[in-house]
Coordinates of C-alpha atoms and ligand atoms in Angstrom, one line a residue:
X1103 CA -34.2 -95.2 -26.0
X1104 CA -31.6 -95.9 -28.7
X1105 CA -28.8 -94.1 -26.8
X1106 CA -28.7 -96.7 -24.0
X1107 CA -25.9 -99.3 -24.0
X1108 CA -28.4 -102.0 -23.1
X1109 CA -31.6 -103.2 -24.8
X1110 CA -34.9 -102.4 -23.2
X1111 CA -35.4 -104.6 -20.1
X1112 CA -38.9 -105.7 -18.9
X1113 CA -40.0 -104.8 -15.4
X1114 CA -39.0 -107.4 -12.8
X1115 CA -42.7 -107.9 -12.1
X1116 CA -45.3 -106.9 -14.7
X1117 CA -47.0 -103.7 -13.9
X1118 CA -50.4 -103.8 -12.2
X1119 CA -51.1 -100.1 -11.7
X1120 CA -49.0 -97.9 -14.1
X1121 CA -50.3 -98.5 -17.7
X1122 CA -47.6 -100.5 -19.6
X1123 CA -47.3 -98.0 -22.5
X1124 CA -47.4 -94.9 -20.3
X1125 CA -45.1 -92.0 -21.3
X1126 CA -43.5 -91.1 -17.9
X1127 CA -42.0 -88.0 -19.4
X1128 CA -45.5 -86.6 -20.0
X1129 CA -47.1 -85.0 -16.9
X1130 CA -50.6 -85.3 -18.4
X1131 CA -50.1 -89.1 -18.1
X1132 CA -48.3 -89.1 -14.7
X1133 CA -50.5 -86.6 -12.9
X1134 CA -53.7 -88.8 -13.1
X1135 CA -51.8 -91.7 -11.5
X1136 CA -51.1 -89.5 -8.4
X1137 CA -54.7 -88.4 -8.5
X1138 CA -55.9 -92.0 -8.4
X1139 CA -53.5 -92.9 -5.5
X1140 CA -54.7 -89.9 -3.5
X1141 CA -58.4 -90.8 -4.0
X1142 CA -57.7 -94.5 -3.2
X1143 CA -55.9 -93.6 0.0
X1144 CA -59.0 -92.1 1.3
X1145 CA -61.1 -95.2 0.3
X1146 CA -59.0 -98.1 1.4
X1147 CA -60.3 -99.0 4.8
X1148 CA -58.4 -102.1 6.0
X1149 CA -54.8 -103.3 6.3
X1150 CA -54.8 -105.4 3.2
X1151 CA -56.1 -102.6 1.0
X1152 CA -53.5 -100.2 2.5
X1153 CA -50.7 -102.7 1.7
X1154 CA -52.0 -103.0 -1.8
X1155 CA -52.0 -99.2 -2.1
X1156 CA -48.4 -99.1 -0.9
X1157 CA -47.4 -101.5 -3.6
X1158 CA -49.0 -99.4 -6.3
X1159 CA -47.3 -96.3 -5.0
X1160 CA -44.0 -98.3 -5.0
X1161 CA -44.6 -99.2 -8.6
X1162 CA -45.2 -95.6 -9.7
X1163 CA -42.1 -94.5 -7.8
X1164 CA -40.0 -97.2 -9.4
X1165 CA -41.3 -96.4 -12.9
X1166 CA -40.5 -92.7 -12.4
X1167 CA -37.1 -93.5 -10.9
X1168 CA -36.2 -95.8 -13.9
X1169 CA -37.3 -93.2 -16.4
X1170 CA -35.0 -90.6 -14.8
X1171 CA -32.1 -93.1 -14.5
X1172 CA -32.4 -94.1 -18.2
X1173 CA -32.3 -90.4 -19.3
X1174 CA -29.4 -89.8 -17.1
X1175 CA -27.5 -92.8 -18.4
X1176 CA -28.2 -91.8 -22.0
X1177 CA -27.0 -88.3 -21.3
X1178 CA -23.7 -89.3 -19.6
X1179 CA -22.9 -91.9 -22.3
X1180 CA -23.5 -89.3 -25.0
X1181 CA -22.6 -85.8 -23.8
X1182 CA -22.2 -84.8 -27.5
X1183 CA -25.9 -85.5 -28.2
X1184 CA -27.9 -82.4 -27.3
X1185 CA -31.2 -84.4 -27.5
X1186 CA -30.1 -86.7 -24.8
X1187 CA -29.3 -83.7 -22.6
X1188 CA -32.6 -82.1 -23.4
X1189 CA -34.6 -85.2 -22.6
X1190 CA -32.9 -85.5 -19.2
X1191 CA -33.3 -81.8 -18.3
X1192 CA -37.0 -81.9 -19.4
X1193 CA -37.6 -84.7 -16.9
X1194 CA -35.7 -82.9 -14.1
X1195 CA -37.4 -79.5 -14.8
X1196 CA -41.0 -80.6 -15.6
X1197 CA -41.7 -84.0 -14.1
X1198 CA -39.7 -84.0 -10.9
X1199 CA -40.9 -80.6 -9.5
X1200 CA -44.5 -81.7 -10.0
X1201 CA -44.0 -85.2 -8.7
X1202 CA -42.2 -84.2 -5.5
X1203 CA -45.1 -82.4 -3.8
X1204 CA -47.4 -85.2 -4.9
X1205 CA -45.1 -87.8 -3.3
X1206 CA -45.2 -85.7 -0.1
X1207 CA -49.0 -85.7 -0.2
X1208 CA -49.0 -89.5 -0.5
X1209 CA -46.6 -89.7 2.5
X1210 CA -48.9 -87.5 4.5
X1211 CA -52.0 -89.6 3.5
X1212 CA -50.1 -92.6 4.6
X1213 CA -49.1 -91.1 8.0
X1214 CA -52.7 -90.0 8.7
X1215 CA -54.2 -93.3 7.5
X1216 CA -56.3 -95.0 10.2
X1217 CA -55.1 -98.5 9.2
X1218 CA -51.5 -97.6 9.4
X1219 CA -51.0 -98.5 13.0
X1220 CA -52.4 -102.0 12.3
X1221 CA -49.7 -102.8 9.7
X1222 CA -47.4 -105.6 10.8
X1223 CA -44.6 -103.9 12.7
X1224 CA -41.8 -106.3 11.8
X1225 CA -42.5 -105.6 8.1
X1226 CA -43.2 -101.8 8.1
X1227 CA -41.4 -100.3 11.1
X1228 CA -38.5 -98.8 9.1
X1229 CA -40.8 -97.5 6.3
X1230 CA -43.1 -96.1 8.8
X1231 CA -40.5 -94.2 10.8
X1232 CA -38.9 -92.8 7.7
X1233 CA -42.2 -91.7 6.2
X1234 CA -43.4 -90.1 9.5
X1235 CA -40.1 -88.3 9.7
X1236 CA -40.5 -86.8 6.3
X1237 CA -43.9 -85.5 7.2
X1238 CA -42.9 -84.3 10.7
X1239 CA -40.0 -82.2 9.5
X1240 CA -41.9 -80.4 6.7
X1241 CA -42.5 -76.7 7.3
X1242 CA -43.9 -74.6 4.4
X1243 CA -41.8 -71.7 5.6
X1244 CA -38.7 -73.7 5.0
X1245 CA -39.3 -74.3 1.3
X1246 CA -37.9 -70.9 0.2
X1247 CA -35.1 -71.3 2.7
X1248 CA -34.1 -74.6 1.2
X1249 CA -34.1 -73.0 -2.2
X1250 CA -31.8 -70.3 -0.9
X1251 CA -29.6 -73.0 0.6
X1252 CA -29.5 -74.8 -2.8
X1253 CA -28.5 -71.5 -4.5
X1254 CA -25.7 -70.9 -2.1
X1255 CA -24.5 -74.4 -2.6
X1256 CA -24.5 -73.9 -6.3
X1257 CA -22.4 -70.7 -5.9
X1258 CA -19.8 -72.8 -4.0
X1259 CA -19.7 -75.3 -6.8
X1260 CA -19.4 -72.6 -9.4
X1261 CA -16.7 -70.8 -7.5
X1262 CA -14.6 -73.8 -6.8
X1263 CA -15.1 -75.3 -10.3
X1264 CA -14.1 -72.0 -12.0
X1265 CA -10.7 -71.8 -10.4
X1266 CA -7.7 -72.3 -12.7
X1267 CA -4.0 -71.7 -12.6
X1268 CA -1.4 -71.0 -15.2
X1269 CA 1.2 -73.7 -15.2
X1270 CA 3.9 -74.1 -17.8
X1271 CA 2.2 -71.7 -20.1
X1272 CA -1.2 -73.4 -19.9
X1273 CA -4.4 -72.7 -18.0
X1274 CA -5.3 -75.8 -15.9
X1275 CA -8.1 -76.6 -13.5
X1276 CA -7.2 -77.5 -9.9
X1277 CA -8.4 -81.1 -10.5
X1278 CA -5.9 -81.4 -13.5
X1279 CA -3.1 -80.1 -11.2
X1280 CA -3.6 -83.0 -8.8
X1281 CA -1.6 -85.4 -10.9
X1282 CA 1.6 -83.3 -10.5
X1283 CA 1.6 -84.1 -6.8
X1284 CA 2.6 -87.7 -7.9
X1285 CA 5.7 -86.5 -9.8
X1286 CA 9.0 -87.6 -8.5
X1287 CA 10.5 -84.1 -9.1
X1288 CA 10.1 -82.4 -5.7
X1289 CA 10.5 -78.9 -7.0
X1290 CA 7.8 -79.4 -9.6
X1291 CA 5.5 -80.9 -6.9
X1292 CA 6.0 -77.9 -4.7
X1293 CA 5.4 -75.5 -7.5
X1294 CA 2.2 -77.2 -8.5
X1295 CA 1.0 -77.4 -4.9
X1296 CA 1.9 -73.8 -4.3
X1297 CA 0.0 -72.5 -7.3
X1298 CA -3.2 -74.4 -6.3
X1299 CA -2.9 -73.4 -2.7
X1300 CA -2.3 -69.7 -3.5
X1301 CA -5.3 -69.7 -6.0
X1302 CA -7.7 -71.1 -3.4
X1303 CA -6.4 -68.6 -0.8
X1304 CA -7.2 -65.7 -3.0
X1305 CA -10.9 -66.7 -2.8
X1306 CA -10.8 -67.4 1.0
X1307 CA -12.9 -64.3 1.7
X1308 CA -15.6 -65.5 -0.7
X1309 CA -15.6 -69.0 0.7
X1310 CA -16.0 -67.7 4.3
X1311 CA -18.8 -65.3 3.3
X1312 CA -20.6 -68.1 1.4
X1313 CA -20.3 -70.4 4.4
X1314 CA -21.5 -67.7 6.8
X1315 CA -24.7 -67.3 4.7
X1316 CA -25.2 -71.1 4.6
X1317 CA -24.8 -71.4 8.4
X1318 CA -27.4 -68.6 8.8
X1319 CA -29.9 -70.2 6.5
X1320 CA -29.5 -73.6 8.1
X1321 CA -29.9 -72.3 11.6
X1322 CA -33.2 -70.6 10.5
X1323 CA -34.4 -73.9 9.0
X1324 CA -33.7 -75.7 12.2
X1325 CA -35.4 -73.1 14.3
X1326 CA -38.5 -73.1 12.1
X1327 CA -38.7 -76.9 12.5
X1328 CA -38.5 -76.5 16.3
X1329 CA -34.9 -77.7 16.9
X1330 CA -32.4 -75.8 19.2
X1331 CA -29.5 -76.3 16.9
X1332 CA -28.9 -77.2 13.3
X1333 CA -27.0 -80.2 14.4
X1334 CA -30.1 -81.6 16.1
X1335 CA -32.1 -80.9 13.0
X1336 CA -29.5 -82.4 10.6
X1337 CA -29.4 -85.6 12.6
X1338 CA -33.2 -86.0 12.2
X1339 CA -33.2 -84.9 8.5
X1340 CA -30.5 -87.4 7.6
X1341 CA -32.5 -90.1 9.3
X1342 CA -29.9 -90.9 11.9
X1343 CA -32.2 -92.8 14.2
X1344 CA -29.6 -95.2 15.3
X1345 CA -26.7 -93.0 16.4
X1346 CA -26.2 -89.7 18.1
X1347 CA -23.8 -86.8 18.2
X1348 CA -22.1 -88.5 21.2
X1349 CA -21.5 -91.6 19.1
X1350 CA -19.8 -89.4 16.5
X1351 CA -17.7 -87.8 19.2
X1352 CA -16.6 -91.3 20.3
X1353 CA -15.6 -92.0 16.7
X1354 CA -13.4 -88.8 16.7
X1355 CA -11.7 -90.0 19.9
X1356 CA -11.2 -93.5 18.6
X1357 CA -9.6 -92.2 15.4
X1358 CA -7.3 -89.9 17.5
X1359 CA -6.1 -92.7 19.8
X1360 CA -6.1 -95.6 17.4
X1361 CA -5.4 -94.3 13.9
X1362 CA -3.1 -91.3 14.5
X1363 CA -0.2 -93.4 15.9
X1364 CA -0.3 -95.5 12.8
X1365 CA -0.6 -92.5 10.5
X1366 CA 2.5 -91.0 12.2
X1367 CA 4.4 -94.2 11.7
X1368 CA 3.5 -94.3 8.0
X1369 CA 4.4 -90.6 7.6
X1370 CA 7.8 -91.2 9.3
X1371 CA 8.4 -94.2 7.0
X1372 CA 7.5 -92.1 4.0
X1373 CA 9.8 -89.3 5.1
X1374 CA 12.7 -91.7 5.5
X1375 CA 12.2 -93.3 2.2
X1376 CA 12.0 -90.0 0.5
X1377 CA 15.2 -89.0 2.4
X1378 CA 13.6 -85.8 3.8
X1379 CA 14.1 -83.8 7.0
X1380 CA 10.4 -83.1 7.2
X1381 CA 7.4 -84.1 5.2
X1382 CA 5.8 -81.1 3.5
X1383 CA 2.2 -81.0 2.1
X1384 CA 3.5 -81.6 -1.4
X1385 CA 5.2 -84.9 -0.4
X1386 CA 2.1 -86.9 0.5
X1387 CA 1.0 -88.4 -2.9
X1388 CA 4.2 -89.3 -4.6
X1389 CA 5.4 -92.9 -4.6
X1390 CA 8.0 -93.0 -1.8
X1391 CA 10.4 -95.1 -4.0
X1392 CA 9.8 -92.9 -7.1
X1393 CA 8.4 -95.8 -9.1
X1394 CA 6.2 -95.2 -12.2
X1395 CA 2.5 -95.6 -11.7
X1396 CA 0.9 -99.1 -11.7
X1397 CA -0.6 -100.2 -15.0
X1398 CA -3.1 -103.0 -14.3
X1399 CA -4.4 -103.5 -17.8
X1400 CA -4.3 -102.2 -21.4
X1401 CA -7.8 -103.0 -22.7
X1402 CA -11.0 -102.5 -20.7
X1403 CA -12.1 -106.0 -21.8
X1404 CA -9.2 -107.3 -19.8
X1405 CA -10.2 -105.4 -16.8
X1406 CA -13.7 -106.9 -17.0
X1407 CA -12.4 -110.4 -17.6
X1408 CA -10.0 -110.3 -14.7
X1409 CA -12.6 -108.7 -12.4
X1410 CA -14.9 -111.6 -13.3
X1411 CA -12.1 -114.1 -12.3
X1412 CA -11.8 -112.3 -9.0
X1413 CA -15.5 -112.7 -8.3
X1414 CA -15.4 -116.3 -9.5
X1415 CA -12.8 -117.0 -6.8
X1416 CA -14.6 -115.0 -4.2
X1417 CA -18.2 -116.2 -4.4
X1418 CA -20.3 -118.1 -6.9
X1419 CA -23.4 -116.0 -6.4
X1420 CA -21.6 -112.7 -6.9
X1421 CA -19.7 -114.1 -9.9
X1422 CA -23.1 -115.0 -11.5
X1423 CA -24.4 -111.5 -10.9
X1424 CA -21.4 -109.8 -12.6
X1425 CA -21.6 -112.2 -15.5
X1426 CA -25.3 -111.4 -15.9
X1427 CA -24.4 -107.7 -16.0
X1428 CA -22.0 -108.4 -18.9
X1429 CA -24.6 -110.5 -20.7
X1430 CA -27.2 -107.7 -20.5
X1431 CA -24.6 -105.0 -21.3
X1432 CA -25.2 -103.2 -18.0
X1433 CA -21.6 -102.0 -18.1
X1434 CA -20.2 -98.9 -19.9
X1435 CA -16.7 -98.7 -18.6
X1436 CA -14.2 -97.5 -21.3
X1437 CA -13.2 -93.9 -21.4
X1438 CA -14.1 -92.4 -24.8
X1439 CA -14.9 -89.0 -26.3
X1440 CA -18.4 -87.9 -25.7
X1441 CA -18.7 -89.5 -22.2
X1442 CA -19.2 -87.6 -19.0
X1443 CA -16.3 -87.8 -16.5
X1444 CA -16.2 -90.0 -13.4
X1445 CA -18.0 -93.2 -12.4
X1446 CA -21.3 -94.2 -10.8
X1447 CA -23.6 -97.1 -10.2
X1448 CA -27.2 -96.6 -11.0
X1449 CA -30.2 -98.9 -10.7
X1450 CA -33.0 -99.4 -13.1
X1451 CA -35.7 -99.5 -10.5
X1452 CA -38.4 -101.4 -12.4
X1453 CA -36.2 -104.0 -14.1
X1454 CA -34.4 -104.1 -10.7
X1455 CA -30.9 -104.4 -12.3
X1456 CA -27.8 -102.3 -11.7
X1457 CA -25.8 -100.4 -14.3
X1458 CA -22.1 -99.3 -13.9
X1459 CA -20.6 -96.3 -15.7
X1460 CA -16.9 -95.6 -15.6
X1461 CA -14.0 -94.0 -17.5
X1462 CA -11.4 -96.6 -17.3
X1463 CA -8.0 -95.7 -18.7
X1464 CA -5.7 -98.5 -17.3
X1465 CA -4.7 -97.2 -13.8
X1466 CA -5.0 -98.8 -10.3
X1467 CA -7.8 -96.4 -9.5
X1468 CA -9.9 -98.1 -12.2
X1469 CA -9.5 -101.5 -10.5
X1470 CA -10.6 -99.9 -7.2
X1471 CA -13.6 -98.3 -8.9
X1472 CA -14.8 -101.4 -10.6
X1473 CA -14.6 -103.4 -7.4
X1474 CA -16.3 -100.6 -5.5
X1475 CA -19.2 -100.1 -8.0
X1476 CA -19.6 -103.8 -8.4
X1477 CA -20.3 -103.9 -4.6
X1478 CA -23.1 -101.4 -5.1
X1479 CA -24.4 -103.5 -8.0
X1480 CA -24.4 -106.7 -5.9
X1481 CA -26.5 -104.8 -3.4
X1482 CA -29.1 -103.9 -6.1
X1483 CA -29.2 -107.5 -7.4
X1484 CA -29.6 -108.8 -3.8
X1485 CA -32.8 -106.8 -3.3
X1486 CA -34.6 -107.8 -6.6
X1487 CA -37.2 -109.8 -4.7
X1488 CA -38.3 -106.9 -2.6
X1489 CA -41.5 -105.3 -3.7
X1490 CA -41.5 -102.2 -1.5
X1491 CA -39.5 -99.7 -3.5
X1492 CA -38.2 -97.9 -0.4
X1493 CA -36.7 -101.2 0.9
X1494 CA -34.7 -101.8 -2.3
X1495 CA -32.2 -99.2 -1.1
X1496 CA -30.3 -99.2 2.2
X1497 CA -29.1 -96.2 4.2
X1498 CA -25.8 -94.8 2.8
X1499 CA -23.9 -95.9 5.9
X1500 CA -24.6 -99.5 4.8
X1501 CA -24.6 -99.0 1.0
X1502 CA -20.9 -98.1 1.3
X1503 CA -20.2 -101.2 3.4
X1504 CA -21.4 -103.2 0.4
X1505 CA -18.9 -101.3 -1.9
X1506 CA -16.0 -100.8 0.4
X1507 CA -16.0 -104.4 1.5
X1508 CA -15.7 -105.5 -2.1
X1509 CA -12.6 -103.3 -2.5
X1510 CA -10.9 -105.0 0.5
X1511 CA -12.1 -108.5 -0.5
X1512 CA -11.2 -108.1 -4.2
X1513 CA -7.7 -106.8 -3.2
X1514 CA -6.9 -110.3 -2.0
X1515 CA -6.8 -111.4 -5.6
X1516 CA -5.0 -108.5 -7.3
X1517 CA -2.5 -110.9 -8.8
X1518 CA -5.0 -111.3 -11.6
X1519 CA -3.8 -107.8 -12.6
X1520 CA -0.2 -107.7 -11.3
X1521 CA 2.9 -109.4 -10.3
X1522 CA 3.1 -110.3 -6.6
X1523 CA 5.2 -107.2 -5.9
X1524 CA 2.9 -104.9 -7.8
X1525 CA -0.2 -106.4 -6.1
X1526 CA 1.4 -105.8 -2.7
X1527 CA 2.1 -102.2 -3.7
X1528 CA -1.5 -101.7 -4.6
X1529 CA -2.7 -103.3 -1.4
X1530 CA -0.3 -101.0 0.6
X1531 CA -1.7 -97.9 -1.2
X1532 CA -5.2 -99.0 -0.3
X1533 CA -4.5 -99.6 3.4
X1534 CA -2.4 -96.5 3.8
X1535 CA -5.3 -94.6 2.2
X1536 CA -7.6 -95.8 4.9
X1537 CA -5.3 -94.6 7.6
X1538 CA -5.2 -91.2 6.0
X1539 CA -8.9 -90.9 5.3
X1540 CA -10.1 -91.8 8.8
X1541 CA -8.5 -88.7 10.4
X1542 CA -9.7 -86.4 7.6
X1543 CA -13.3 -87.7 8.1
X1544 CA -13.0 -87.2 11.8
X1545 CA -11.7 -83.6 11.3
X1546 CA -14.4 -82.7 8.8
X1547 CA -17.1 -84.1 11.0
X1548 CA -15.8 -82.6 14.3
X1549 CA -15.5 -79.2 12.6
X1550 CA -19.2 -79.2 11.7
X1551 CA -20.2 -80.3 15.2
X1552 CA -18.3 -77.3 16.4
X1553 CA -19.7 -74.9 13.9
X1554 CA -23.4 -75.7 14.5
X1555 CA -23.2 -75.8 18.3
X1556 CA -21.4 -72.4 18.5
X1557 CA -23.9 -70.0 17.1
X1558 CA -22.7 -66.5 16.7
X1559 CA -19.1 -67.5 16.4
X1560 CA -16.7 -65.2 14.6
X1561 CA -14.6 -66.1 11.6
X1562 CA -11.5 -66.0 13.8
X1563 CA -13.0 -68.4 16.3
X1564 CA -13.9 -70.8 13.5
X1565 CA -10.4 -70.7 12.0
X1566 CA -9.0 -71.4 15.5
X1567 CA -11.4 -74.4 15.9
X1568 CA -10.3 -75.8 12.5
X1569 CA -6.6 -75.2 13.3
X1570 CA -7.0 -77.1 16.6
X1571 CA -8.5 -80.0 14.6
X1572 CA -5.6 -80.0 12.3
X1573 CA -3.3 -80.3 15.3
X1574 CA -5.4 -83.2 16.5
X1575 CA -5.8 -85.1 13.2
X1576 CA -3.2 -83.8 10.8
X1577 CA -0.3 -86.0 11.9
X1578 CA 3.4 -85.0 11.3
X1579 CA 3.2 -82.8 8.2
X1580 CA 5.4 -79.6 8.2
X1581 CA 3.2 -76.6 7.2
X1582 CA 5.8 -74.0 8.1
X1583 CA 5.3 -70.9 6.0
X1584 CA 1.8 -72.2 4.9
X1585 CA -0.1 -71.8 8.2
X1586 CA -2.8 -69.7 6.5
X1587 CA -3.3 -72.4 3.9
X1588 CA -3.7 -75.0 6.6
X1589 CA -6.1 -72.8 8.5
X1590 CA -8.3 -72.7 5.4
X1591 CA -8.0 -76.3 4.3
X1592 CA -11.6 -77.1 4.9
X1593 CA -12.7 -74.7 2.1
X1594 CA -11.9 -77.5 -0.4
X1595 CA -14.2 -80.0 1.3
X1596 CA -17.4 -79.8 -0.8
X1597 CA -19.6 -81.6 1.7
X1598 CA -19.1 -79.0 4.4
X1599 CA -20.7 -76.5 2.0
X1600 CA -23.3 -78.5 0.1
X1601 CA -24.2 -81.6 2.2
X1602 CA -24.0 -80.4 5.8
X1603 CA -23.0 -83.2 8.2
X1604 CA -23.0 -85.8 5.4
X1605 CA -19.5 -87.3 5.5
X1606 CA -19.0 -89.4 8.6
X1607 CA -21.2 -92.0 6.8
X1608 CA -18.0 -93.0 4.9
X1609 CA -16.1 -93.6 8.2
X1610 CA -19.0 -95.6 9.6
X1611 CA -19.2 -97.7 6.4
X1612 CA -15.4 -98.2 6.4
X1613 CA -15.7 -99.6 10.0
X1614 CA -18.2 -102.1 8.6
X1615 CA -16.1 -103.0 5.6
X1616 CA -13.0 -103.6 7.7
X1617 CA -15.0 -105.9 9.9
X1618 CA -16.3 -107.9 6.9
X1619 CA -12.7 -108.2 5.7
X1620 CA -11.5 -109.2 9.2
X1621 CA -14.2 -111.9 9.3
X1622 CA -13.2 -113.1 5.9
X1623 CA -9.7 -113.7 7.2
X1624 CA -11.1 -116.1 9.7
X1625 CA -13.6 -117.8 7.4
X1626 CA -14.1 -116.4 3.9
X1627 CA -17.2 -118.5 2.9
X1628 CA -19.0 -117.5 6.0
X1629 CA -18.1 -113.8 5.8
X1630 CA -19.4 -113.8 2.2
X1631 CA -22.6 -115.6 3.1
X1632 CA -23.2 -113.0 5.9
X1633 CA -22.4 -110.2 3.5
X1634 CA -24.9 -111.4 0.9
X1635 CA -27.5 -112.0 3.5
X1636 CA -27.1 -108.4 4.8
X1637 CA -27.3 -107.0 1.3
X1638 CA -30.5 -108.9 0.6
X1639 CA -32.2 -107.0 3.5
X1640 CA -32.0 -103.8 1.5
X1641 CA -33.4 -101.0 3.6
X1642 CA -35.9 -103.1 5.4
X1643 CA -34.1 -103.1 8.8
X1644 CA -32.4 -100.4 10.9
X1645 CA -28.7 -100.0 10.6
X1646 CA -27.7 -102.1 13.7
X1647 CA -29.5 -105.0 12.2
X1648 CA -28.0 -104.6 8.7
X1649 CA -24.5 -104.4 10.3
X1650 CA -25.4 -107.4 12.5
X1651 CA -26.5 -109.5 9.6
X1652 CA -23.2 -108.8 7.9
X1653 CA -21.4 -110.0 11.0
X1654 CA -20.4 -106.5 12.1
X1655 CA -20.9 -104.4 15.2
X1656 CA -22.6 -101.0 14.7
X1657 CA -20.5 -99.2 17.2
X1658 CA -17.8 -96.5 16.6
X1659 CA -15.7 -96.5 19.7
X1660 CA -12.1 -97.6 20.3
X1661 CA -13.5 -101.1 21.2
X1662 CA -14.5 -101.5 17.5
X1663 CA -11.7 -99.6 15.9
X1664 CA -8.7 -100.8 17.8
X1665 CA -8.7 -104.4 16.5
X1666 CA -9.3 -103.3 13.0
X1667 CA -6.4 -100.8 13.0
X1668 CA -4.3 -103.5 14.5
X1669 CA -5.1 -105.8 11.6
X1670 CA -4.3 -103.1 9.0
X1671 CA -1.1 -102.4 10.8
X1672 CA -0.1 -106.0 10.9
X1673 CA -1.0 -106.4 7.2
X1674 CA 1.1 -103.3 6.3
X1675 CA 4.0 -104.7 8.2
X1676 CA 3.8 -107.9 6.1
X1677 CA 3.7 -105.9 2.8
X1678 CA 7.0 -104.8 1.4
X1679 CA 6.9 -101.2 0.3
Ligands
ZN1818 ZN1 -19.9 -95.8 -3.3

């Protein structure tokens, strides 16, 4: 594909099942491969034959995954090329819907296979429980309900994406309005915040109605699958084998007792620096000393070069990986016309190499993003040796440990980008951000626990439940005159609408990342060795083992959180503002 930033890369291991020249965008070539796997599942009688079959299935899954990834990369690097878009959409619309039920059939054949129980447990336990779960939860009557859920989710995205305001004679999206909250001019900030808030509130009725429909559909899905509440169903569906709703509740309590006091201190500090009586919702993003934004680099090559130096100083193995990505041109980082917005890390599943996409423009957020995405890339590189496709990816709770740790570890060397004072300012922003995000995660998670365990609740009861959570987790922000806006604040959190219950993962991962960072304060070389060892396990072990290998506890109570918050607080005390 000519539109890719990198040359074609050979598979990490030569193919043994999928024909080397196969066109994976052509179902007439893909379908027969599924036919063959289905027929062979019924023939293979012993453990060795079943393991061999699993590897061939892995190879096909990886080949399809890489085909999809390449088309996605080509499209996002060339949004102005209609052919690239067509090629991606063709794959999503014709190959994926046909492959999905066939993948499910293979999963069922595996689960029903007589030799399955004789597979070595230490090797296959995680794969086995994940695949069994997939088969156990399937209900044909839920297929149309899942389609209905997806359509409602799409309506949420459409509605929130369509909102604009008129500001200074120009129509602007709510995302574009975000940057005015960083303006030193307080009246301007208030005006911008007020416009956005008012615009969202005008759609409050629609957001509530959409959410009611989503809750109804989800509860029906759960009932069909034999679960008393959608919360019980969601915990299974999300593969949460290793923690329970009670663990999440312990996390909420820990955030309340450990993080909230620090958040209140930080808010008081901000209020004093800004010289204000009270902190209003539009005072939270501006620099408290009214300094201009940080400018870490001019040219993207400088960003890459300095990031390379940071990894050189951190760990030889990681440094080599990042250098290799540059050599193979697996980075497309500069913002330019004709590129999709945002950033992501993607993996070419057959070549077993990572790719990073970004839109760097020279702000501190770019430095955070490259460190974060490089963490994901290191994870992909660390699992190259793994032949079972499913094991080359870890659960999200641990994937984000890989990336968030790299932000904290990389921040130790920010002087590559800044003067010492500026580097400290960036570090402060990062750590303050953590103290702000933990309470928000706890509120968003606790809210969903409430919603799905109070069936038949009224809109007013739901609003009251959210308002109580804002009292618990909001800190000292003065919402006087904007009480309704605060009561509806959850409307802006996409996950609540389109990925139910999926959010606390970021809190859990941040607990891991802070532990890796804390360990590195004691012994950096050892912390990095453990980090790399844990990454190399991919998804082959349960979460407590992955955390354990990284030198972390997989536990969300005060006992884990308190020392980490104490470290952040001590660090903040050392950093001049
Ligand atoms: Zn990430």
